[in-house]
Amino acid sequence: VHTLELDQEAQYANFSGWDVYRSQVQLVALLNPDVGSDVAQSLLNQARQNDGVWDRWTHNTGATHVMAGDPSAPTVAGIVAFGGTRFDVDGAYASLLRAASVPTALDLSDEGCRVMCPGQRPSLDQWLSLGYIGSESNSWGGAGETLEDAIADFSLARLALRRGDQETAQTFLERAGNWRNLFNPQATSGDGYVQNRNLDGAWPSFTPGSSRGFAEGSSAQYTWMVPHDAQGLFDAMGGNEHAIKRLDEFFHNDDGSWALTRLGSLKSDVSNEPSVGTPWMYLFAGRPDKTQATVREALNVLWTDRPHGIPGNDDLGAMSSWYVWAALGLYPGLPGGAELLVGSPLFPSAVVHRANGITLSVEAPEAGAGMPFVEGLRVDGISWMKPWLPEAFVTEGGELV
């Protein structure tokens, strides 16, 4: 018989990690840090009952191993960043570090692959020796797995910093840059892409629309999934202006109409997780107006108040949480942190009452569905020119106007 840990109020049984680590757990912890803490403790409890393996997709407190990457790392780091610290943070940190550093028999097993690889870090041995997961590996796809592991390691680096572990933080920050090992600047005659790579370092044949090496997406869609190093990605592409041009082509058809979902593997699919963070990438290239326009178009067109009004699979709140953040005009776009990217609020007024007594307010009197562009911003009465907010806005509260 298993019992709750000290201070734990509930054990959570269902968790779609690959989906919800991007924005859902952050929203939960924003609204109620103690609930976020219970989610993190629940995952740690399950890992302890399963020889230290954190599962990607928990169903009825049982492991299914479904999907890719190691979502537990950004999940725990994100919950802590948003104030969910009423759980065994030290125990979780130690367990996640061990899982990211010591390959297990499950990591080296291909049983259940592609979709249900049993290891928490599939082919971790390749990650440690090569700096990427190869085209031949125990994973859903080596290229996608590499991007997921880079995000997980960046999240662990941030958690290490919060724990005062500078040496580990530096190690994992360097590992978070391994996405570069799969960015082929000559993937096509004109552009570079993240793509599969053989174990001997050679590049296999490639087309940007191929899903080979990726879970539920293509190279064209996954190449943007480097939220922790957007400037590095843009530099690899040839600079901000070229990255903006590529983003414009990604979100539009040749005739200039929007291409937001189900228009082919070369275009965005904002109804599925690999593309949900991409509209916010414009911010890092100095074009917040394009983020505002793209996010608002998605809100207006892809979401409705009719049956089937949520685009794609909600995946236990993954898509719904994205809508809530987007409607607030904010987004938790940096893995393992509580900084918020700034878009455009949908409503004239919104107030978030956190369970810990902290209040966040967003006032935009002229906001509406047809008013996507922000002309000016004040944070706590001070003029603000940055398209992002520091963690203090979440942890201490504040007012946006």
Tab-separated table of C-alpha atoms in Angstrom:
chain	number	residue	atom	x	y	z
A	1	VAL	CA	0.000	0.000	0.000
A	2	HIS	CA	1.406	3.377	-1.026
A	3	THR	CA	0.711	6.520	0.981
A	4	LEU	CA	1.066	10.232	0.299
A	5	GLU	CA	4.311	11.911	1.228
A	6	LEU	CA	4.463	14.460	4.039
A	7	ASP	CA	2.606	17.658	3.005
A	8	GLN	CA	1.311	16.004	-0.192
A	9	GLU	CA	-2.439	16.495	-0.576
A	10	ALA	CA	-3.093	14.308	-3.651
A	11	GLN	CA	-1.438	11.741	-5.883
A	12	TYR	CA	-2.049	12.532	-9.561
A	13	ALA	CA	-2.551	9.500	-11.774
A	14	ASN	CA	-2.627	10.723	-15.392
A	15	PHE	CA	0.094	12.798	-16.965
A	16	SER	CA	0.816	13.320	-20.676
A	17	GLY	CA	4.348	14.587	-20.190
A	18	TRP	CA	5.413	15.203	-23.804
A	19	ASP	CA	2.343	17.383	-24.278
A	20	VAL	CA	1.958	19.291	-21.033
A	21	TYR	CA	5.555	20.267	-20.224
A	22	ARG	CA	5.315	23.153	-22.706
A	23	SER	CA	2.646	25.273	-21.010
A	24	GLN	CA	0.111	23.259	-18.971
A	25	VAL	CA	2.191	22.524	-15.854
A	26	GLN	CA	3.298	26.163	-15.795
A	27	LEU	CA	-0.331	27.312	-15.817
A	28	VAL	CA	-1.213	24.876	-13.036
A	29	ALA	CA	1.709	26.090	-10.911
A	30	LEU	CA	0.898	29.723	-11.698
A	31	LEU	CA	-2.656	29.343	-10.439
A	32	ASN	CA	-1.854	27.083	-7.490
A	33	PRO	CA	1.793	26.300	-6.689
A	34	ASP	CA	0.769	23.644	-4.163
A	35	VAL	CA	-1.116	21.671	-6.823
A	36	GLY	CA	1.956	21.942	-9.042
A	37	SER	CA	4.009	20.615	-6.160
A	38	ASP	CA	1.704	17.639	-5.794
A	39	VAL	CA	2.035	16.890	-9.511
A	40	ALA	CA	5.831	16.905	-9.214
A	41	GLN	CA	5.749	14.745	-6.079
A	42	SER	CA	3.372	12.326	-7.793
A	43	LEU	CA	5.807	11.869	-10.661
A	44	LEU	CA	8.701	11.385	-8.244
A	45	ASN	CA	6.694	8.825	-6.254
A	46	GLN	CA	6.043	6.853	-9.398
A	47	ALA	CA	9.692	7.037	-10.443
A	48	ARG	CA	10.782	5.704	-7.053
A	49	GLN	CA	8.380	2.801	-7.457
A	50	ASN	CA	9.840	2.085	-10.915
A	51	ASP	CA	13.576	1.868	-10.165
A	52	GLY	CA	14.141	5.570	-10.714
A	53	VAL	CA	12.546	5.742	-14.189
A	54	TRP	CA	10.331	8.782	-14.802
A	55	ASP	CA	7.626	7.914	-17.315
A	56	ARG	CA	6.627	10.095	-20.260
A	57	TRP	CA	2.917	9.273	-20.313
A	58	THR	CA	1.417	8.070	-17.043
A	59	HIS	CA	-2.017	6.452	-17.138
A	60	ASN	CA	-3.732	5.458	-13.889
A	61	THR	CA	-0.335	5.804	-12.186
A	62	GLY	CA	1.041	3.174	-14.542
A	63	ALA	CA	3.838	3.704	-17.034
A	64	THR	CA	3.046	3.578	-20.754
A	65	HIS	CA	6.365	5.025	-22.083
A	66	VAL	CA	4.417	6.747	-24.887
A	67	MET	CA	6.008	9.600	-26.907
A	68	ALA	CA	9.573	10.935	-26.926
A	69	GLY	CA	12.191	12.783	-24.931
A	70	ASP	CA	12.420	13.291	-21.178
A	71	PRO	CA	9.553	15.659	-20.298
A	72	SER	CA	9.961	15.124	-16.553
A	73	ALA	CA	12.984	17.429	-16.426
A	74	PRO	CA	11.304	20.531	-17.908
A	75	THR	CA	8.143	19.672	-15.971
A	76	VAL	CA	9.822	19.638	-12.564
A	77	ALA	CA	12.049	22.612	-13.361
A	78	GLY	CA	9.055	24.572	-14.643
A	79	ILE	CA	6.929	23.827	-11.593
A	80	VAL	CA	9.739	24.924	-9.276
A	81	ALA	CA	10.279	28.124	-11.276
A	82	PHE	CA	6.587	29.007	-10.913
A	83	GLY	CA	6.762	28.558	-7.148
A	84	GLY	CA	5.795	24.908	-6.714
A	85	THR	CA	8.383	23.906	-4.131
A	86	ARG	CA	6.293	22.047	-1.545
A	87	PHE	CA	7.686	18.637	-2.512
A	88	ASP	CA	10.975	16.774	-2.333
A	89	VAL	CA	12.855	19.056	-4.732
A	90	ASP	CA	16.258	17.706	-3.715
A	91	GLY	CA	15.120	14.125	-4.238
A	92	ALA	CA	13.619	14.927	-7.631
A	93	TYR	CA	16.718	16.828	-8.714
A	94	ALA	CA	19.037	13.979	-7.728
A	95	SER	CA	16.838	11.405	-9.469
A	96	LEU	CA	16.594	13.411	-12.699
A	97	LEU	CA	20.352	14.032	-12.758
A	98	ARG	CA	21.063	10.343	-12.342
A	99	ALA	CA	18.612	9.437	-15.103
A	100	ALA	CA	20.300	11.946	-17.426
A	101	SER	CA	23.813	10.734	-16.627
A	102	VAL	CA	23.794	6.951	-16.217
A	103	PRO	CA	22.344	4.796	-19.031
A	104	THR	CA	20.072	2.017	-17.825
A	105	ALA	CA	19.202	-1.287	-19.439
A	106	LEU	CA	15.887	0.254	-20.468
A	107	ASP	CA	17.659	3.176	-22.143
A	108	LEU	CA	19.597	0.655	-24.203
A	109	SER	CA	16.547	-1.454	-25.082
A	110	ASP	CA	14.490	-1.122	-28.258
A	111	GLU	CA	11.529	-3.058	-26.849
A	112	GLY	CA	8.352	-1.076	-27.553
A	113	CYS	CA	10.088	1.422	-29.831
A	114	ARG	CA	9.272	3.594	-31.702
A	115	VAL	CA	6.238	4.904	-29.843
A	116	MET	CA	6.742	3.280	-26.435
A	117	CYS	CA	10.493	3.122	-25.801
A	118	PRO	CA	10.855	2.000	-22.166
A	119	GLY	CA	13.882	4.076	-21.169
A	120	GLN	CA	13.540	7.535	-19.681
A	121	ARG	CA	16.448	8.634	-21.876
A	122	PRO	CA	16.377	6.374	-24.957
A	123	SER	CA	19.890	5.752	-26.313
A	124	LEU	CA	21.424	7.903	-23.577
A	125	ASP	CA	24.736	6.238	-24.397
A	126	GLN	CA	24.735	7.971	-27.792
A	127	TRP	CA	23.857	11.316	-26.239
A	128	LEU	CA	26.814	11.025	-23.861
A	129	SER	CA	29.332	9.795	-26.429
A	130	LEU	CA	28.245	11.510	-29.666
A	131	GLY	CA	26.341	14.551	-28.467
A	132	TYR	CA	23.244	13.509	-30.403
A	133	ILE	CA	20.861	10.596	-30.906
A	134	GLY	CA	21.573	8.925	-34.229
A	135	SER	CA	19.310	7.747	-37.015
A	136	GLU	CA	19.795	4.206	-35.662
A	137	SER	CA	18.724	4.365	-32.034
A	138	ASN	CA	16.264	3.177	-29.411
A	139	SER	CA	13.952	6.136	-29.857
A	140	TRP	CA	10.947	7.324	-31.849
A	141	GLY	CA	13.371	9.355	-33.965
A	142	GLY	CA	16.938	10.442	-33.378
A	143	ALA	CA	16.607	14.059	-34.504
A	144	GLY	CA	13.480	14.769	-32.484
A	145	GLU	CA	14.919	12.945	-29.491
A	146	THR	CA	18.006	15.154	-29.709
A	147	LEU	CA	15.924	18.336	-29.561
A	148	GLU	CA	13.889	16.976	-26.648
A	149	ASP	CA	17.035	16.003	-24.732
A	150	ALA	CA	18.536	19.448	-25.348
A	151	ILE	CA	15.435	21.052	-23.822
A	152	ALA	CA	15.536	18.620	-20.899
A	153	ASP	CA	19.200	19.358	-20.222
A	154	PHE	CA	18.637	23.107	-20.413
A	155	SER	CA	15.864	22.685	-17.844
A	156	LEU	CA	18.152	20.680	-15.584
A	157	ALA	CA	20.802	23.399	-15.902
A	158	ARG	CA	18.282	25.962	-14.688
A	159	LEU	CA	17.171	23.726	-11.838
A	160	ALA	CA	20.818	23.193	-10.904
A	161	LEU	CA	21.308	26.961	-10.700
A	162	ARG	CA	18.335	27.249	-8.359
A	163	ARG	CA	19.918	24.560	-6.173
A	164	GLY	CA	23.255	26.393	-6.157
A	165	ASP	CA	24.974	23.648	-8.159
A	166	GLN	CA	27.046	25.775	-10.535
A	167	GLU	CA	29.251	22.974	-11.889
A	168	THR	CA	26.328	20.775	-12.881
A	169	ALA	CA	24.527	23.770	-14.359
A	170	GLN	CA	27.470	24.482	-16.647
A	171	THR	CA	27.726	20.839	-17.738
A	172	PHE	CA	24.061	20.616	-18.669
A	173	LEU	CA	24.013	24.042	-20.280
A	174	GLU	CA	26.754	22.851	-22.617
A	175	ARG	CA	24.814	19.671	-23.335
A	176	ALA	CA	21.754	21.781	-24.156
A	177	GLY	CA	23.709	23.056	-27.142
A	178	ASN	CA	23.848	19.581	-28.693
A	179	TRP	CA	21.013	20.513	-31.050
A	180	ARG	CA	23.767	22.071	-33.170
A	181	ASN	CA	25.149	18.608	-33.905
A	182	LEU	CA	22.024	17.839	-35.938
A	183	PHE	CA	21.644	21.185	-37.657
A	184	ASN	CA	22.862	20.641	-41.190
A	185	PRO	CA	23.499	24.076	-42.767
A	186	GLN	CA	23.568	22.422	-46.197
A	187	ALA	CA	20.496	20.231	-45.739
A	188	THR	CA	19.006	21.805	-48.865
A	189	SER	CA	20.459	24.044	-51.541
A	190	GLY	CA	19.141	27.120	-49.761
A	191	ASP	CA	18.505	26.423	-46.087
A	192	GLY	CA	19.751	24.488	-43.092
A	193	TYR	CA	17.546	22.134	-41.093
A	194	VAL	CA	17.692	19.861	-38.063
A	195	GLN	CA	17.809	16.372	-39.515
A	196	ASN	CA	18.708	12.782	-38.767
A	197	ARG	CA	22.396	11.917	-38.668
A	198	ASN	CA	24.066	8.538	-38.890
A	199	LEU	CA	26.219	7.209	-36.074
A	200	ASP	CA	29.334	7.702	-38.214
A	201	GLY	CA	28.511	11.392	-38.602
A	202	ALA	CA	27.299	11.175	-42.189
A	203	TRP	CA	24.061	12.848	-43.277
A	204	PRO	CA	21.519	10.486	-44.903
A	205	SER	CA	19.257	11.548	-47.763
A	206	PHE	CA	16.846	14.263	-46.674
A	207	THR	CA	13.760	16.279	-47.508
A	208	PRO	CA	12.409	18.979	-45.130
A	209	GLY	CA	8.888	17.551	-45.224
A	210	SER	CA	9.981	14.113	-44.073
A	211	SER	CA	8.969	12.879	-40.612
A	212	ARG	CA	11.893	10.461	-40.506
A	213	GLY	CA	13.603	11.068	-37.187
A	214	PHE	CA	10.681	12.930	-35.593
A	215	ALA	CA	7.599	12.166	-33.487
A	216	GLU	CA	4.353	13.564	-34.921
A	217	GLY	CA	6.025	16.130	-37.120
A	218	SER	CA	8.510	16.872	-39.868
A	219	SER	CA	11.965	18.388	-39.998
A	220	ALA	CA	10.449	21.655	-41.246
A	221	GLN	CA	8.231	21.766	-38.150
A	222	TYR	CA	10.781	20.553	-35.597
A	223	THR	CA	13.694	22.731	-36.723
A	224	TRP	CA	12.127	25.663	-34.844
A	225	MET	CA	11.912	23.696	-31.581
A	226	VAL	CA	14.969	25.254	-29.964
A	227	PRO	CA	13.223	27.628	-27.526
A	228	HIS	CA	16.232	27.829	-25.223
A	229	ASP	CA	18.640	29.051	-27.931
A	230	ALA	CA	16.618	30.995	-30.483
A	231	GLN	CA	19.456	33.380	-31.288
A	232	GLY	CA	21.824	30.475	-31.831
A	233	LEU	CA	19.319	28.902	-34.203
A	234	PHE	CA	18.787	32.138	-36.117
A	235	ASP	CA	22.526	32.655	-36.428
A	236	ALA	CA	22.885	29.114	-37.796
A	237	MET	CA	20.182	29.932	-40.341
A	238	GLY	CA	22.055	32.993	-41.543
A	239	GLY	CA	20.788	35.740	-39.260
A	240	ASN	CA	17.577	37.248	-37.955
A	241	GLU	CA	16.292	38.603	-41.252
A	242	HIS	CA	16.582	35.237	-42.961
A	243	ALA	CA	14.968	33.527	-39.969
A	244	ILE	CA	12.049	35.990	-40.178
A	245	LYS	CA	11.668	35.229	-43.880
A	246	ARG	CA	11.602	31.503	-43.143
A	247	LEU	CA	9.061	31.967	-40.365
A	248	ASP	CA	6.860	33.995	-42.717
A	249	GLU	CA	7.013	31.169	-45.271
A	250	PHE	CA	6.310	28.624	-42.531
A	251	PHE	CA	3.121	30.365	-41.421
A	252	HIS	CA	1.828	31.378	-44.872
A	253	ASN	CA	0.950	29.848	-48.188
A	254	ASP	CA	2.459	31.124	-51.419
A	255	ASP	CA	-0.531	33.434	-51.944
A	256	GLY	CA	-0.015	35.043	-48.540
A	257	SER	CA	-2.918	33.291	-46.795
A	258	TRP	CA	-2.361	31.774	-43.388
A	259	ALA	CA	-1.023	28.221	-43.054
A	260	LEU	CA	-1.607	27.315	-39.418
A	261	THR	CA	-2.670	23.678	-39.475
A	262	ARG	CA	-3.051	20.638	-41.717
A	263	LEU	CA	-1.616	22.276	-44.842
A	264	GLY	CA	1.300	19.950	-45.340
A	265	SER	CA	4.483	18.983	-43.583
A	266	LEU	CA	6.374	22.066	-44.798
A	267	LYS	CA	3.967	24.400	-42.985
A	268	SER	CA	3.175	24.965	-39.330
A	269	ASP	CA	0.713	22.870	-37.385
A	270	VAL	CA	-0.264	24.960	-34.387
A	271	SER	CA	-2.775	22.248	-33.448
A	272	ASN	CA	0.075	19.935	-32.392
A	273	GLU	CA	2.816	20.299	-29.826
A	274	PRO	CA	5.989	20.619	-31.956
A	275	SER	CA	4.672	23.867	-33.501
A	276	VAL	CA	2.910	25.523	-30.550
A	277	GLY	CA	5.947	27.537	-29.466
A	278	THR	CA	6.999	28.627	-32.956
A	279	PRO	CA	4.761	31.736	-33.274
A	280	TRP	CA	6.607	33.174	-30.287
A	281	MET	CA	10.008	32.752	-31.964
A	282	TYR	CA	9.495	35.998	-33.900
A	283	LEU	CA	10.098	37.839	-30.617
A	284	PHE	CA	13.729	36.746	-30.530
A	285	ALA	CA	14.282	38.181	-34.005
A	286	GLY	CA	12.898	41.588	-33.086
A	287	ARG	CA	9.426	41.240	-34.631
A	288	PRO	CA	6.878	41.091	-31.808
A	289	ASP	CA	4.217	42.332	-34.246
A	290	LYS	CA	4.489	39.084	-36.183
A	291	THR	CA	4.071	37.038	-33.003
A	292	GLN	CA	1.014	39.124	-32.134
A	293	ALA	CA	-0.542	38.646	-35.575
A	294	THR	CA	0.173	34.903	-35.768
A	295	VAL	CA	-1.030	34.048	-32.276
A	296	ARG	CA	-4.182	36.121	-32.699
A	297	GLU	CA	-4.982	34.462	-36.033
A	298	ALA	CA	-4.660	31.062	-34.337
A	299	LEU	CA	-6.973	32.149	-31.522
A	300	ASN	CA	-9.555	33.563	-33.908
A	301	VAL	CA	-9.557	30.773	-36.482
A	302	LEU	CA	-8.499	27.503	-34.860
A	303	TRP	CA	-10.525	27.843	-31.664
A	304	THR	CA	-14.322	28.031	-31.578
A	305	ASP	CA	-17.158	27.729	-29.056
A	306	ARG	CA	-18.675	24.820	-30.969
A	307	PRO	CA	-18.184	21.040	-30.644
A	308	HIS	CA	-14.655	20.087	-31.690
A	309	GLY	CA	-13.685	23.683	-30.961
A	310	ILE	CA	-10.225	22.721	-29.695
A	311	PRO	CA	-7.772	22.160	-32.564
A	312	GLY	CA	-6.143	18.749	-32.493
A	313	ASN	CA	-6.020	16.648	-29.334
A	314	ASP	CA	-6.203	18.626	-26.094
A	315	ASP	CA	-3.771	16.086	-24.577
A	316	LEU	CA	-4.781	16.565	-20.945
A	317	GLY	CA	-4.796	20.349	-21.165
A	318	ALA	CA	-1.816	20.972	-23.420
A	319	MET	CA	-3.788	22.864	-26.054
A	320	SER	CA	-6.244	24.477	-23.632
A	321	SER	CA	-3.414	25.916	-21.553
A	322	TRP	CA	-1.830	27.351	-24.698
A	323	TYR	CA	-5.105	29.161	-25.394
A	324	VAL	CA	-5.282	30.577	-21.864
A	325	TRP	CA	-1.733	31.890	-22.049
A	326	ALA	CA	-2.253	33.293	-25.551
A	327	ALA	CA	-5.474	35.027	-24.513
A	328	LEU	CA	-3.596	36.663	-21.631
A	329	GLY	CA	-0.980	37.780	-24.138
A	330	LEU	CA	1.734	35.862	-22.308
A	331	TYR	CA	3.617	32.593	-22.797
A	332	PRO	CA	6.073	30.540	-20.697
A	333	GLY	CA	8.418	30.093	-23.634
A	334	LEU	CA	11.725	29.380	-21.858
A	335	PRO	CA	12.044	25.794	-20.538
A	336	GLY	CA	12.633	25.479	-16.823
A	337	GLY	CA	11.963	29.151	-16.124
A	338	ALA	CA	9.165	31.540	-15.208
A	339	GLU	CA	10.030	34.341	-17.615
A	340	LEU	CA	7.025	35.203	-19.752
A	341	LEU	CA	7.091	36.115	-23.424
A	342	VAL	CA	4.728	38.992	-24.237
A	343	GLY	CA	2.219	38.790	-27.065
A	344	SER	CA	-1.107	40.591	-27.262
A	345	PRO	CA	-3.995	40.261	-24.771
A	346	LEU	CA	-7.364	39.215	-26.167
A	347	PHE	CA	-9.449	40.791	-23.391
A	348	PRO	CA	-9.648	44.396	-22.112
A	349	SER	CA	-8.962	43.234	-18.574
A	350	ALA	CA	-7.713	40.037	-16.971
A	351	VAL	CA	-6.618	39.339	-13.405
A	352	VAL	CA	-4.847	36.207	-12.202
A	353	HIS	CA	-5.304	35.542	-8.489
A	354	ARG	CA	-2.606	33.063	-7.501
A	355	ALA	CA	-3.445	30.761	-4.612
A	356	ASN	CA	-0.444	32.137	-2.711
A	357	GLY	CA	-1.979	35.620	-2.620
A	358	ILE	CA	0.032	37.131	-5.480
A	359	THR	CA	-1.907	38.937	-8.198
A	360	LEU	CA	-1.050	39.510	-11.855
A	361	SER	CA	-3.178	41.899	-13.890
A	362	VAL	CA	-3.322	42.712	-17.597
A	363	GLU	CA	-5.165	45.871	-18.595
A	364	ALA	CA	-5.684	46.638	-22.316
A	365	PRO	CA	-8.851	48.719	-22.748
A	366	GLU	CA	-8.858	48.560	-26.556
A	367	ALA	CA	-8.090	44.839	-26.804
A	368	GLY	CA	-10.334	42.563	-28.857
A	369	ALA	CA	-10.325	39.804	-31.433
A	370	GLY	CA	-9.659	42.256	-34.257
A	371	MET	CA	-7.033	44.278	-32.384
A	372	PRO	CA	-3.867	42.164	-32.331
A	373	PHE	CA	-1.145	44.809	-32.128
A	374	VAL	CA	0.371	46.318	-28.997
A	375	GLU	CA	1.465	49.946	-29.432
A	376	GLY	CA	2.868	50.468	-25.959
A	377	LEU	CA	3.436	48.661	-22.666
A	378	ARG	CA	3.915	49.711	-19.065
A	379	VAL	CA	4.973	47.282	-16.344
A	380	ASP	CA	4.032	48.493	-12.866
A	381	GLY	CA	3.735	51.993	-14.278
A	382	ILE	CA	7.130	52.009	-16.015
A	383	SER	CA	7.489	52.102	-19.803
A	384	TRP	CA	8.667	48.700	-21.027
A	385	MET	CA	10.225	47.958	-24.429
A	386	LYS	CA	11.161	44.293	-24.040
A	387	PRO	CA	8.864	41.536	-25.405
A	388	TRP	CA	9.406	39.461	-22.274
A	389	LEU	CA	8.961	39.739	-18.508
A	390	PRO	CA	11.403	38.585	-15.827
A	391	GLU	CA	10.547	35.835	-13.376
A	392	ALA	CA	9.840	38.453	-10.717
A	393	PHE	CA	6.577	39.330	-12.467
A	394	VAL	CA	5.341	35.806	-11.690
A	395	THR	CA	6.925	35.398	-8.252
A	396	GLU	CA	6.182	38.888	-6.922
A	397	GLY	CA	3.164	39.927	-8.986
A	398	GLY	CA	2.563	43.057	-11.017
A	399	GLU	CA	0.438	44.987	-13.469
A	400	LEU	CA	0.703	45.229	-17.235
A	401	VAL	CA	-1.015	48.100	-19.045
